[in-house]
mmCIF file of C-alpha atoms in Angstrom:
data_model
loop_
_atom_site.group_PDB
_atom_site.id
_atom_site.type_symbol
_atom_site.label_atom_id
_atom_site.label_comp_id
_atom_site.label_asym_id
_atom_site.label_seq_id
_atom_site.Cartn_x
_atom_site.Cartn_y
_atom_site.Cartn_z
ATOM 1 C CA MET A 23 -52.289 -5.059 -16.538
ATOM 2 C CA ALA A 24 -53.313 -7.685 -15.059
ATOM 3 C CA GLU A 25 -52.796 -7.525 -11.147
ATOM 4 C CA LEU A 26 -49.270 -9.608 -10.683
ATOM 5 C CA SER A 27 -51.025 -12.133 -8.744
ATOM 6 C CA THR A 28 -52.746 -13.611 -11.305
ATOM 7 C CA ILE A 29 -50.445 -13.586 -13.367
ATOM 8 C CA ALA A 30 -48.210 -15.699 -11.399
ATOM 9 C CA ARG A 31 -50.648 -17.644 -10.225
ATOM 10 C CA PRO A 32 -50.984 -20.249 -12.934
ATOM 11 C CA TYR A 33 -46.996 -20.197 -12.883
ATOM 12 C CA ALA A 34 -46.490 -20.837 -8.668
ATOM 13 C CA SER A 35 -49.095 -24.019 -9.270
ATOM 14 C CA ALA A 36 -47.131 -25.398 -12.063
ATOM 15 C CA ALA A 37 -43.905 -25.317 -10.040
ATOM 16 C CA PHE A 38 -45.594 -26.529 -7.271
ATOM 17 C CA ALA A 39 -47.142 -29.123 -9.194
ATOM 18 C CA ALA A 40 -43.341 -29.622 -10.935
ATOM 19 C CA ALA A 41 -41.408 -30.246 -7.219
ATOM 20 C CA LYS A 42 -44.682 -32.390 -5.516
ATOM 21 C CA ASP A 43 -43.644 -35.016 -8.698
ATOM 22 C CA SER A 44 -39.821 -34.001 -8.229
ATOM 23 C CA GLN A 45 -37.154 -35.964 -6.815
ATOM 24 C CA VAL A 46 -35.290 -32.951 -5.704
ATOM 25 C CA GLY A 47 -38.578 -32.119 -3.479
ATOM 26 C CA LEU A 48 -40.236 -29.665 -1.913
ATOM 27 C CA GLU A 49 -37.499 -27.753 0.024
ATOM 28 C CA THR A 50 -35.207 -27.684 -2.678
ATOM 29 C CA TRP A 51 -37.603 -26.261 -5.438
ATOM 30 C CA ALA A 52 -38.819 -23.983 -2.864
ATOM 31 C CA LYS A 53 -35.084 -22.051 -2.042
ATOM 32 C CA ALA A 54 -34.653 -22.477 -5.580
ATOM 33 C CA VAL A 55 -37.533 -20.477 -6.088
ATOM 34 C CA LYS A 56 -36.944 -17.950 -3.608
ATOM 35 C CA GLN A 57 -33.136 -17.646 -4.712
ATOM 36 C CA LEU A 58 -34.994 -16.763 -8.058
ATOM 37 C CA SER A 59 -37.240 -14.156 -6.611
ATOM 38 C CA GLU A 60 -34.067 -12.388 -5.051
ATOM 39 C CA ILE A 61 -31.792 -12.614 -8.063
ATOM 40 C CA VAL A 62 -34.330 -10.585 -10.454
ATOM 41 C CA SER A 63 -34.788 -8.184 -7.039
ATOM 42 C CA VAL A 64 -31.347 -6.713 -7.890
ATOM 43 C CA ALA A 65 -30.882 -3.605 -9.980
ATOM 44 C CA GLU A 66 -28.042 -4.641 -11.890
ATOM 45 C CA VAL A 67 -29.727 -7.990 -12.977
ATOM 46 C CA LYS A 68 -32.827 -6.450 -13.772
ATOM 47 C CA GLU A 69 -31.515 -4.137 -15.965
ATOM 48 C CA LEU A 70 -29.877 -7.103 -17.991
ATOM 49 C CA LEU A 71 -32.877 -9.236 -17.902
ATOM 50 C CA SER A 72 -35.327 -6.075 -19.057
ATOM 51 C CA ASN A 73 -32.806 -5.124 -21.774
ATOM 52 C CA PRO A 74 -34.198 -4.840 -25.091
ATOM 53 C CA LYS A 75 -31.055 -6.372 -26.984
ATOM 54 C CA ALA A 76 -30.822 -9.088 -24.719
ATOM 55 C CA THR A 77 -32.224 -12.849 -25.986
ATOM 56 C CA GLU A 78 -33.724 -15.381 -24.303
ATOM 57 C CA ALA A 79 -30.023 -17.293 -24.661
ATOM 58 C CA ASP A 80 -28.937 -14.169 -22.310
ATOM 59 C CA SER A 81 -31.243 -14.271 -20.007
ATOM 60 C CA LEU A 82 -30.775 -17.981 -19.541
ATOM 61 C CA ALA A 83 -27.575 -17.597 -19.217
ATOM 62 C CA ILE A 84 -27.577 -14.900 -15.931
ATOM 63 C CA PHE A 85 -29.657 -16.713 -14.328
ATOM 64 C CA ASP A 86 -27.716 -20.626 -14.809
ATOM 65 C CA THR A 87 -24.138 -18.186 -14.149
ATOM 66 C CA LEU A 88 -25.828 -17.152 -10.669
ATOM 67 C CA LEU A 89 -27.298 -20.299 -9.733
ATOM 68 C CA PRO A 90 -25.069 -22.771 -11.206
ATOM 69 C CA ASP A 91 -26.447 -25.649 -9.249
ATOM 70 C CA MET A 92 -29.771 -25.727 -10.192
ATOM 71 C CA PRO A 93 -31.499 -28.487 -10.695
ATOM 72 C CA ALA A 94 -32.652 -29.565 -14.308
ATOM 73 C CA ASP A 95 -36.554 -29.063 -13.661
ATOM 74 C CA VAL A 96 -35.608 -25.850 -11.993
ATOM 75 C CA LYS A 97 -33.690 -24.914 -15.319
ATOM 76 C CA ASN A 98 -37.086 -25.937 -17.396
ATOM 77 C CA PHE A 99 -39.268 -23.818 -14.838
ATOM 78 C CA VAL A 100 -36.715 -20.891 -15.353
ATOM 79 C CA GLN A 101 -36.646 -21.574 -18.938
ATOM 80 C CA LEU A 102 -40.563 -21.493 -19.482
ATOM 81 C CA VAL A 103 -40.028 -17.588 -16.905
ATOM 82 C CA VAL A 104 -38.069 -16.792 -19.279
ATOM 83 C CA GLU A 105 -39.467 -17.732 -22.890
ATOM 84 C CA ASN A 106 -42.755 -16.195 -21.814
ATOM 85 C CA ASP A 107 -41.339 -13.017 -20.846
ATOM 86 C CA ARG A 108 -42.256 -13.149 -16.927
ATOM 87 C CA TRP A 109 -39.557 -13.110 -15.296
ATOM 88 C CA ALA A 110 -40.232 -9.800 -13.652
ATOM 89 C CA VAL A 111 -43.129 -12.234 -11.689
ATOM 90 C CA LEU A 112 -40.728 -14.242 -10.016
ATOM 91 C CA PRO A 113 -41.367 -12.350 -6.184
ATOM 92 C CA GLU A 114 -45.111 -13.338 -6.806
ATOM 93 C CA ILE A 115 -44.528 -16.462 -7.990
ATOM 94 C CA ALA A 116 -42.389 -17.607 -5.421
ATOM 95 C CA GLU A 117 -44.717 -15.848 -2.331
ATOM 96 C CA GLN A 118 -47.550 -18.006 -3.668
ATOM 97 C CA PHE A 119 -44.811 -21.298 -4.386
ATOM 98 C CA ILE A 120 -44.174 -20.934 -0.549
ATOM 99 C CA GLN A 121 -47.943 -20.338 0.333
ATOM 100 C CA LEU A 122 -48.867 -23.486 -1.881
ATOM 101 C CA LYS A 123 -45.752 -25.770 0.233
ATOM 102 C CA ASN A 124 -47.092 -24.341 3.217
ATOM 103 C CA LYS A 125 -51.137 -24.949 2.977
ATOM 104 C CA HIS A 126 -49.732 -28.972 1.990
ATOM 105 C CA ASP A 127 -47.206 -29.012 4.708
ATOM 106 C CA GLY A 128 -50.364 -27.883 6.968
ATOM 107 C CA LYS A 129 -48.140 -24.613 7.866
ATOM 108 C CA ALA A 130 -48.992 -21.143 7.485
ATOM 109 C CA ILE A 131 -47.301 -17.616 8.142
ATOM 110 C CA ALA A 132 -48.718 -15.307 10.787
ATOM 111 C CA GLN A 133 -47.357 -11.937 10.157
ATOM 112 C CA ILE A 134 -48.418 -10.314 13.850
ATOM 113 C CA THR A 135 -47.530 -6.487 13.989
ATOM 114 C CA SER A 136 -47.256 -5.296 17.786
ATOM 115 C CA ALA A 137 -47.569 -2.104 19.043
ATOM 116 C CA PHE A 138 -44.454 -3.008 21.298
ATOM 117 C CA GLU A 139 -41.415 -5.699 21.092
ATOM 118 C CA LEU A 140 -43.327 -9.241 22.133
ATOM 119 C CA THR A 141 -41.068 -11.027 24.496
ATOM 120 C CA GLN A 142 -40.699 -15.377 23.875
ATOM 121 C CA GLU A 143 -43.521 -15.781 26.141
ATOM 122 C CA GLN A 144 -46.344 -13.818 24.723
ATOM 123 C CA LEU A 145 -45.123 -15.232 21.888
ATOM 124 C CA LYS A 146 -45.206 -18.455 22.253
ATOM 125 C CA ASP A 147 -48.840 -17.925 24.082
ATOM 126 C CA LEU A 148 -49.638 -16.067 21.653
ATOM 127 C CA LEU A 149 -48.717 -18.777 18.577
ATOM 128 C CA ALA A 150 -50.883 -21.122 21.158
ATOM 129 C CA SER A 151 -54.297 -19.147 20.793
ATOM 130 C CA LEU A 152 -53.719 -18.538 17.247
ATOM 131 C CA GLU A 153 -52.667 -22.155 16.539
ATOM 132 C CA LYS A 154 -55.751 -22.743 18.041
ATOM 133 C CA LYS A 155 -58.047 -20.303 16.114
ATOM 134 C CA PHE A 156 -56.800 -20.958 12.194
ATOM 135 C CA SER A 157 -56.051 -24.835 13.113
ATOM 136 C CA VAL A 158 -52.992 -24.824 11.545
ATOM 137 C CA SER A 159 -49.154 -24.654 12.612
ATOM 138 C CA LEU A 160 -47.869 -20.950 12.189
ATOM 139 C CA GLU A 161 -44.676 -19.173 11.444
ATOM 140 C CA PRO A 162 -44.727 -16.272 13.017
ATOM 141 C CA GLU A 163 -42.938 -13.368 11.370
ATOM 142 C CA VAL A 164 -42.849 -10.602 14.143
ATOM 143 C CA LYS A 165 -42.490 -6.203 13.751
ATOM 144 C CA VAL A 166 -42.879 -3.550 15.793
ATOM 145 C CA ASP A 167 -45.454 -0.649 14.919
ATOM 146 C CA PRO A 168 -46.017 1.943 17.269
ATOM 147 C CA ALA A 169 -48.503 3.485 15.577
ATOM 148 C CA LEU A 170 -50.654 0.416 17.120
ATOM 149 C CA ILE A 171 -50.461 2.126 20.193
ATOM 150 C CA GLY A 172 -51.539 -0.467 21.753
ATOM 151 C CA GLY A 173 -52.099 -4.870 21.336
ATOM 152 C CA VAL A 174 -51.236 -6.688 18.151
ATOM 153 C CA ARG A 175 -52.323 -6.785 14.138
ATOM 154 C CA VAL A 176 -51.956 -10.717 12.411
ATOM 155 C CA ILE A 177 -52.881 -11.756 9.240
ATOM 156 C CA VAL A 178 -52.663 -15.198 8.780
ATOM 157 C CA GLY A 179 -53.359 -15.631 4.575
ATOM 158 C CA ASP A 180 -56.078 -13.474 3.768
ATOM 159 C CA GLN A 181 -57.812 -13.587 7.383
ATOM 160 C CA VAL A 182 -56.862 -10.812 9.350
ATOM 161 C CA LEU A 183 -57.529 -10.837 13.257
ATOM 162 C CA ASP A 184 -56.475 -6.768 14.747
ATOM 163 C CA THR A 185 -57.186 -5.832 18.515
ATOM 164 C CA SER A 186 -54.958 -2.867 17.885
ATOM 165 C CA VAL A 187 -55.990 -0.285 19.619
ATOM 166 C CA GLN A 188 -55.270 2.194 16.142
ATOM 167 C CA ALA A 189 -58.423 -0.535 14.950
ATOM 168 C CA GLN A 190 -60.851 0.176 17.758
ATOM 169 C CA ILE A 191 -60.034 3.713 17.415
ATOM 170 C CA THR A 192 -60.642 4.067 13.741
ATOM 171 C CA ARG A 193 -64.313 1.676 14.684
ATOM 172 C CA LEU A 194 -65.332 3.660 17.108
ATOM 173 C CA HIS A 195 -64.538 7.421 14.359
ATOM 174 C CA ASP A 196 -66.500 5.606 11.990
ATOM 175 C CA LYS A 197 -69.199 4.372 14.434
ATOM 176 C CA LEU A 198 -69.507 8.251 15.620
ATOM 177 C CA VAL A 199 -69.091 9.497 11.294
ATOM 178 C CA ALA A 200 -71.936 7.482 11.105
ATOM 179 C CA GLU A 201 -74.823 8.737 13.449
#
């Protein structure tokens, strides 16, 4: 089976192109796509949508009921997704849509994992140096993982910057084993 990201890519691109041309705007589309992603992640909704007896009209009715204020162009997108039986890929579509939107806005998400809780000052300093390194405005997503022992691991798009003690130990181990 094809990777979810491969399946989602043309849908995310089409949704983004439609959103750029839409009168409701990118923010409204981003919010709607995120809501669609959340809806299909609910176990009861998954069960209803995956029911083999459910028709396309039934599936569309579920989305209409749960998102009654959905703009017309978003409804058209949902109809396309349902017709092609790709509703399960909506979380990946949403993720790729947000990446396209962030790129368009000159932003990126920085997934920062730290061994210890970062203070606001430390986070501010880290973001400033990361924005300089990656040449984009960054939105931080911070989490703590004591397994890193010390330091931070930062993921921006497909780039990884790992200055954790755990990564240094792993590199040292690999070097010793190779010799």
